[in-house]
Tab-separated table of C-alpha atoms in Angstrom:
chain	number	residue	atom	x	y	z
N	1	ALA	CA	10.638	8.315	-10.700
N	2	VAL	CA	10.930	7.340	-14.354
N	3	VAL	CA	13.469	9.270	-16.396
N	4	SER	CA	14.625	9.155	-19.998
N	5	THR	CA	18.135	7.858	-20.582
N	6	GLN	CA	20.506	6.640	-23.233
N	7	SER	CA	21.225	2.962	-23.842
N	8	GLY	CA	23.960	1.341	-21.801
N	9	HIS	CA	22.930	2.263	-18.254
N	10	TYR	CA	21.014	-0.972	-17.655
N	11	GLY	CA	22.192	-3.141	-14.780
N	12	ARG	CA	24.070	-0.314	-13.093
N	13	ALA	CA	23.405	0.871	-9.564
N	14	LEU	CA	22.403	4.340	-8.388
N	15	CYS	CA	22.617	4.804	-4.605
N	16	ASN	CA	22.720	0.989	-4.277
N	17	ASN	CA	19.495	0.687	-6.301
N	18	TYR	CA	19.859	-1.197	-9.580
N	19	LEU	CA	18.496	0.414	-12.716
N	20	CYS	CA	16.402	-1.352	-15.313
N	21	GLN	CA	15.945	-0.255	-18.917
N	22	ASN	CA	12.566	-0.641	-20.559
N	23	LYS	CA	10.310	1.024	-23.134
N	24	ASN	CA	7.372	3.339	-22.516
N	25	ASP	CA	4.149	3.544	-24.543
N	26	LYS	CA	5.933	5.713	-27.127
N	27	ASN	CA	8.704	3.105	-27.522
N	28	GLU	CA	11.166	5.478	-25.862
N	29	SER	CA	13.912	4.120	-23.625
N	30	ILE	CA	13.237	4.720	-19.945
N	31	ILE	CA	15.047	3.798	-16.755
N	32	LEU	CA	13.276	2.459	-13.688
N	33	THR	CA	14.774	1.389	-10.392
N	34	LEU	CA	14.189	-2.140	-9.208
N	35	THR	CA	12.536	-0.568	-6.168
N	36	ARG	CA	9.943	1.016	-8.457
N	37	LEU	CA	9.383	-2.293	-10.254
N	38	ARG	CA	8.840	-3.959	-6.883
N	39	GLU	CA	6.306	-1.289	-5.885
N	40	VAL	CA	4.157	-2.072	-8.928
N	41	GLY	CA	4.540	-5.838	-8.567
N	42	TYR	CA	6.927	-6.542	-11.449
N	43	ILE	CA	9.714	-8.278	-9.489
N	44	CYS	CA	9.553	-12.082	-9.687
N	45	ASN	CA	6.202	-11.961	-11.488
N	46	GLY	CA	7.290	-14.339	-14.244
N	47	VAL	CA	7.643	-11.566	-16.857
N	48	ASN	CA	10.988	-10.120	-17.955
N	49	ASP	CA	10.635	-6.345	-17.749
N	50	CYS	CA	14.299	-5.335	-18.201
N	51	LEU	CA	16.042	-4.954	-21.572
N	52	ASP	CA	19.706	-4.705	-22.446
N	53	ALA	CA	21.292	-2.280	-24.916
N	54	THR	CA	20.186	-4.364	-27.909
N	55	ASN	CA	16.578	-4.507	-26.633
N	56	THR	CA	16.864	-8.160	-25.723
N	57	THR	CA	15.832	-9.506	-22.358
N	58	LEU	CA	18.247	-8.886	-19.473
N	59	LYS	CA	16.106	-10.643	-16.842
N	60	LEU	CA	17.415	-8.340	-14.110
N	61	ASP	CA	14.010	-8.320	-12.416
N	62	GLU	CA	13.666	-12.115	-12.616
N	63	SER	CA	17.271	-13.263	-12.255
N	64	LYS	CA	17.209	-14.152	-8.559
N	65	CYS	CA	13.735	-15.628	-8.382
N	66	ARG	CA	13.016	-19.221	-7.487
N	67	ALA	CA	9.650	-20.957	-7.529
N	68	GLU	CA	9.841	-21.513	-3.769
N	69	ASP	CA	10.421	-17.770	-3.273
N	70	LYS	CA	7.102	-16.819	-4.859
N	71	THR	CA	3.576	-16.704	-3.488
N	72	ARG	CA	0.494	-16.697	-5.699
N	73	LEU	CA	-2.100	-14.310	-4.308
N	74	LEU	CA	-5.837	-14.971	-4.569
N	75	SER	CA	-6.120	-12.911	-7.767
N	76	GLY	CA	-3.413	-15.021	-9.403
N	77	VAL	CA	-0.677	-12.395	-9.111
N	78	GLU	CA	2.695	-13.764	-8.026
N	79	VAL	CA	4.900	-11.849	-5.582
N	80	GLU	CA	8.057	-12.468	-3.611
N	81	THR	CA	7.114	-14.483	-0.545
N	82	SER	CA	9.241	-12.281	1.701
N	83	LYS	CA	7.151	-9.274	0.661
N	84	VAL	CA	3.803	-10.709	1.778
N	85	CYS	CA	2.437	-9.037	4.925
N	86	ASP	CA	5.626	-7.071	5.598
N	87	ASP	CA	3.722	-3.809	6.225
N	88	GLU	CA	4.767	-2.336	2.860
N	89	CYS	CA	2.936	-2.241	-0.450
N	90	ASP	CA	5.086	-4.257	-2.851
N	91	SER	CA	2.594	-5.219	-5.555
N	92	GLU	CA	-0.042	-3.631	-7.728
N	93	ASN	CA	-3.034	-2.515	-5.631
N	94	CYS	CA	-1.058	-3.475	-2.487
N	95	GLU	CA	-2.547	-6.960	-2.708
N	96	ASP	CA	0.493	-8.426	-0.931
N	97	GLU	CA	-0.939	-6.789	2.226
N	98	ALA	CA	-4.553	-7.834	1.608
N	99	VAL	CA	-4.789	-11.068	3.621
N	100	CYS	CA	-2.712	-10.951	6.796
N	101	ASN	CA	-3.171	-12.707	10.133
N	102	ASN	CA	-6.486	-14.132	8.843
N	103	PHE	CA	-7.938	-10.672	8.215
N	104	THR	CA	-8.711	-9.214	4.788
N	105	TYR	CA	-8.131	-5.583	3.833
N	106	GLY	CA	-10.029	-4.550	0.740
N	107	LEU	CA	-12.183	-7.278	-0.761
N	108	TYR	CA	-12.201	-10.071	-3.333
N	109	CYS	CA	-15.043	-10.622	-5.768
N	110	GLU	CA	-15.898	-11.858	-9.243
N	111	TYR	CA	-15.084	-9.570	-12.134
N	112	PRO	CA	-18.056	-8.009	-14.001
N	113	ALA	CA	-19.023	-10.100	-17.046
N	114	PHE	CA	-17.743	-7.506	-19.538
N	115	ARG	CA	-14.205	-7.932	-18.132
N	116	ASN	CA	-14.145	-11.541	-19.433
N	117	ASN	CA	-11.843	-12.601	-16.597
N	118	SER	CA	-12.468	-15.749	-14.548
N	119	ALA	CA	-9.907	-14.918	-11.840
N	120	LEU	CA	-10.870	-13.286	-8.567
N	121	ALA	CA	-10.701	-9.512	-8.634
N	122	TYR	CA	-8.961	-7.759	-5.775
N	123	VAL	CA	-10.462	-4.371	-4.912
N	124	PRO	CA	-8.248	-2.281	-2.596
N	125	PRO	CA	-9.861	0.074	-0.060
N	126	ARG	CA	-9.261	3.094	-2.278
N	127	ARG	CA	-11.644	1.686	-4.909
N	128	ILE	CA	-14.470	0.786	-2.512
N	129	CYS	CA	-17.437	3.174	-2.457
N	130	ASP	CA	-15.884	5.303	-5.210
N	131	GLU	CA	-18.805	5.126	-7.693
N	132	THR	CA	-16.824	2.768	-9.948
N	133	TRP	CA	-18.132	-0.748	-10.580
N	134	ASP	CA	-15.377	-3.332	-9.979
N	135	CYS	CA	-17.362	-6.397	-8.858
N	136	LYS	CA	-19.942	-8.518	-10.653
N	137	ASP	CA	-22.463	-8.216	-7.808
N	138	TYR	CA	-21.588	-4.619	-6.886
N	139	ASP	CA	-19.928	-5.798	-3.659
N	140	ASP	CA	-17.603	-2.794	-3.766
N	141	GLU	CA	-20.492	-0.347	-4.244
N	142	ARG	CA	-23.008	-1.499	-1.650
N	143	ASP	CA	-26.179	0.485	-1.029
N	144	ASP	CA	-24.908	1.826	2.271
N	145	CYS	CA	-22.022	3.516	0.440
N	146	TYR	CA	-24.436	6.278	-0.465
N	147	GLN	CA	-27.388	6.062	1.939
N	148	GLU	CA	-26.775	8.513	4.752
N	149	THR	CA	-29.297	6.882	7.092
N	150	LEU	CA	-27.379	3.570	7.082
N	151	LYS	CA	-24.007	5.037	8.049
N	152	ASN	CA	-22.356	4.867	11.442
N	153	ASP	CA	-18.599	5.450	11.265
N	154	THR	CA	-18.043	7.612	8.204
N	155	CYS	CA	-15.335	9.685	6.555
N	156	ILE	CA	-14.759	11.774	3.461
N	157	HIS	CA	-13.643	9.400	0.709
N	158	HIS	CA	-10.046	9.916	-0.399
N	159	ARG	CA	-10.722	9.354	-4.097
N	160	GLN	CA	-14.217	10.829	-4.338
N	161	LYS	CA	-14.222	13.860	-2.063
N	162	LYS	CA	-17.953	14.416	-2.514
N	163	ILE	CA	-18.750	11.054	-0.899
N	164	THR	CA	-19.185	10.514	2.833
N	165	ALA	CA	-18.291	6.821	2.962
N	166	PRO	CA	-18.868	4.232	5.693
N	167	VAL	CA	-15.797	2.765	7.369
N	168	TYR	CA	-15.958	-1.030	7.101
N	169	ASN	CA	-13.699	-3.467	8.944
N	170	TYR	CA	-12.048	-4.275	5.608
N	171	THR	CA	-11.230	-0.610	4.952
N	172	ARG	CA	-9.896	-0.018	8.468
N	173	CYS	CA	-6.194	-0.186	9.455
N	174	GLY	CA	-4.808	-1.177	6.071
N	175	VAL	CA	-1.152	-0.476	5.259
N	176	LEU	CA	-0.917	3.199	4.358
N	177	GLY	CA	0.131	2.707	0.755
N	178	PHE	CA	-1.503	4.527	-2.156
N	179	TYR	CA	-4.226	1.952	-2.820
N	180	ASN	CA	-5.144	1.542	0.852
N	181	ILE	CA	-5.815	5.212	1.553
N	182	TYR	CA	-9.578	5.193	2.068
N	183	CYS	CA	-10.305	8.540	3.737
N	184	GLN	CA	-9.013	12.077	3.520
N	185	ASP	CA	-6.024	12.789	5.765
N	186	LYS	CA	-8.172	14.816	8.150
N	187	ASP	CA	-10.164	11.633	8.813
N	188	LEU	CA	-7.158	9.376	9.512
N	189	LYS	CA	-8.371	8.755	13.048
N	190	LYS	CA	-11.651	7.389	11.703
N	191	TYR	CA	-10.171	4.517	9.686
N	192	GLN	CA	-6.764	3.959	11.297
N	193	THR	CA	-7.949	3.376	14.867
N	194	ASN	CA	-9.805	0.589	16.705
N	195	CYS	CA	-8.268	-2.065	14.435
N	196	THR	CA	-9.979	-5.453	14.385
N	197	ASP	CA	-6.584	-7.148	14.094
N	198	SER	CA	-4.648	-6.579	17.332
N	199	SER	CA	-1.345	-7.118	15.482
N	200	ARG	CA	-1.924	-3.821	13.695
N	201	VAL	CA	-2.255	-1.813	16.893
N	202	GLY	CA	0.749	0.396	17.555
N	203	LEU	CA	-0.300	2.149	20.746
N	204	THR	CA	-3.289	3.241	22.794
N	205	CYS	CA	-4.093	6.814	23.740
N	206	GLU	CA	-6.922	9.210	24.426
N	207	ILE	CA	-8.689	10.343	21.252
N	208	ASP	CA	-11.273	13.050	21.771
N	209	GLY	CA	-11.311	12.017	25.422
N	210	TYR	CA	-11.837	8.283	24.818
N	211	ARG	CA	-9.251	5.525	25.194
N	212	SER	CA	-8.593	4.134	21.713
N	213	ALA	CA	-6.240	1.761	19.908
N	214	VAL	CA	-4.162	3.418	17.185
N	215	SER	CA	-2.859	1.687	14.061
N	216	LYS	CA	0.904	1.149	13.977
N	217	TYR	CA	0.925	2.891	10.598
N	218	LEU	CA	0.105	6.176	12.329
N	219	ILE	CA	3.238	6.142	14.454
N	220	CYS	CA	5.522	8.855	13.030
N	221	HIS	CA	3.035	9.192	10.147
N	222	GLY	CA	4.280	12.591	9.000
N	223	LYS	CA	0.806	13.894	8.161
N	224	SER	CA	-0.321	17.373	9.146
N	225	VAL	CA	-3.050	16.008	11.414
N	226	ASN	CA	-3.034	14.909	15.050
N	227	ILE	CA	-4.524	11.597	16.165
N	228	CYS	CA	-3.976	11.350	19.921
N	229	ASP	CA	-5.021	14.146	22.239
N	230	ASP	CA	-1.466	14.298	23.633
N	231	LYS	CA	0.129	13.852	20.152
N	232	ILE	CA	2.142	10.875	21.398
N	233	GLU	CA	2.067	9.238	17.945
N	234	ILE	CA	4.290	11.967	16.490
N	235	GLN	CA	6.941	12.037	19.234
N	236	CYS	CA	9.594	10.898	16.772
N	237	PRO	CA	13.136	12.279	17.023
N	238	VAL	CA	15.242	12.456	13.851
N	239	LEU	CA	18.194	10.180	14.678
N	240	SER	CA	20.007	10.308	11.345
N	241	LYS	CA	19.463	11.353	7.753
N	242	SER	CA	17.460	8.189	7.090
N	243	CYS	CA	16.155	7.258	10.511
N	244	VAL	CA	13.139	8.749	12.284
N	245	GLN	CA	11.985	6.632	15.207
N	246	HIS	CA	9.333	6.875	17.894
N	247	ARG	CA	10.769	7.687	21.293
N	248	HIS	CA	9.274	4.547	22.860
N	249	LEU	CA	11.308	2.409	20.441
N	250	MET	CA	14.615	3.972	21.410
N	251	CYS	CA	17.040	2.179	23.765
N	252	ASP	CA	14.899	-0.987	23.726
N	253	ASN	CA	17.750	-3.322	22.630
N	254	VAL	CA	16.157	-3.691	19.192
N	255	THR	CA	17.787	-2.198	16.094
N	256	ASP	CA	15.106	-0.465	14.032
N	257	CYS	CA	17.311	1.624	11.743
N	258	ASP	CA	20.261	0.339	9.723
N	259	SER	CA	21.686	3.837	9.853
N	260	ALA	CA	21.259	4.279	13.604
N	261	LEU	CA	24.990	4.739	14.088
N	262	ILE	CA	25.338	7.345	11.331
N	263	PRO	CA	25.186	10.803	12.922
N	264	LEU	CA	22.926	13.525	11.604
N	265	LEU	CA	25.182	16.152	10.006
């Protein structure tokens, strides 16, 4: 969340999360957490986004960055190397999770001419088949986005609810961050199962009577929809205030929660 604040709170920590002072579009002082800056791709991106009390650069978001700690993505965006393919969206459009294990989620293309940008454009799943032109050759708005007779696996588009969109391999089994949500929640099983990349499979189960591979992002997903016929993907005991873990990952000699020893009060 972004909240208004008075000067002088920059560089302090709230619940172990450092705060960064900046200005909004109205030139008002705002406070953002470094976690929020990381989510939108502003940590170690080469731009100082934190100010001190005199509105000079504090460099809090760039202070611990080294050239060898950064990775330049195909669009030219730089991110922390440790955040690439870590199953969390840490950059704008979730591009840090776009090319993993030699598979691409979303697509890359040339910008339309009117954008006057020679870099590659990254189009996340959310913006594919959404009636918005993002690629020079309309790669993100192919004919079969809207031709019912060409569709096989389909779902209701998350962004454009009136569209029944085809499920492509590059829109299937992406990290479930905002920009990778391709279908409505009720259609999760249509685009988060039968992953092409085996490393993204979390478990197998019967779905509508057929044995299917389920994305690891659906384990303990917290959505009000069932994937497996036996609901095995949501068998997730609450172990502490900050730890919810699938029962098959308990007592396996692997620590999955830092707070595993903190009791639930």
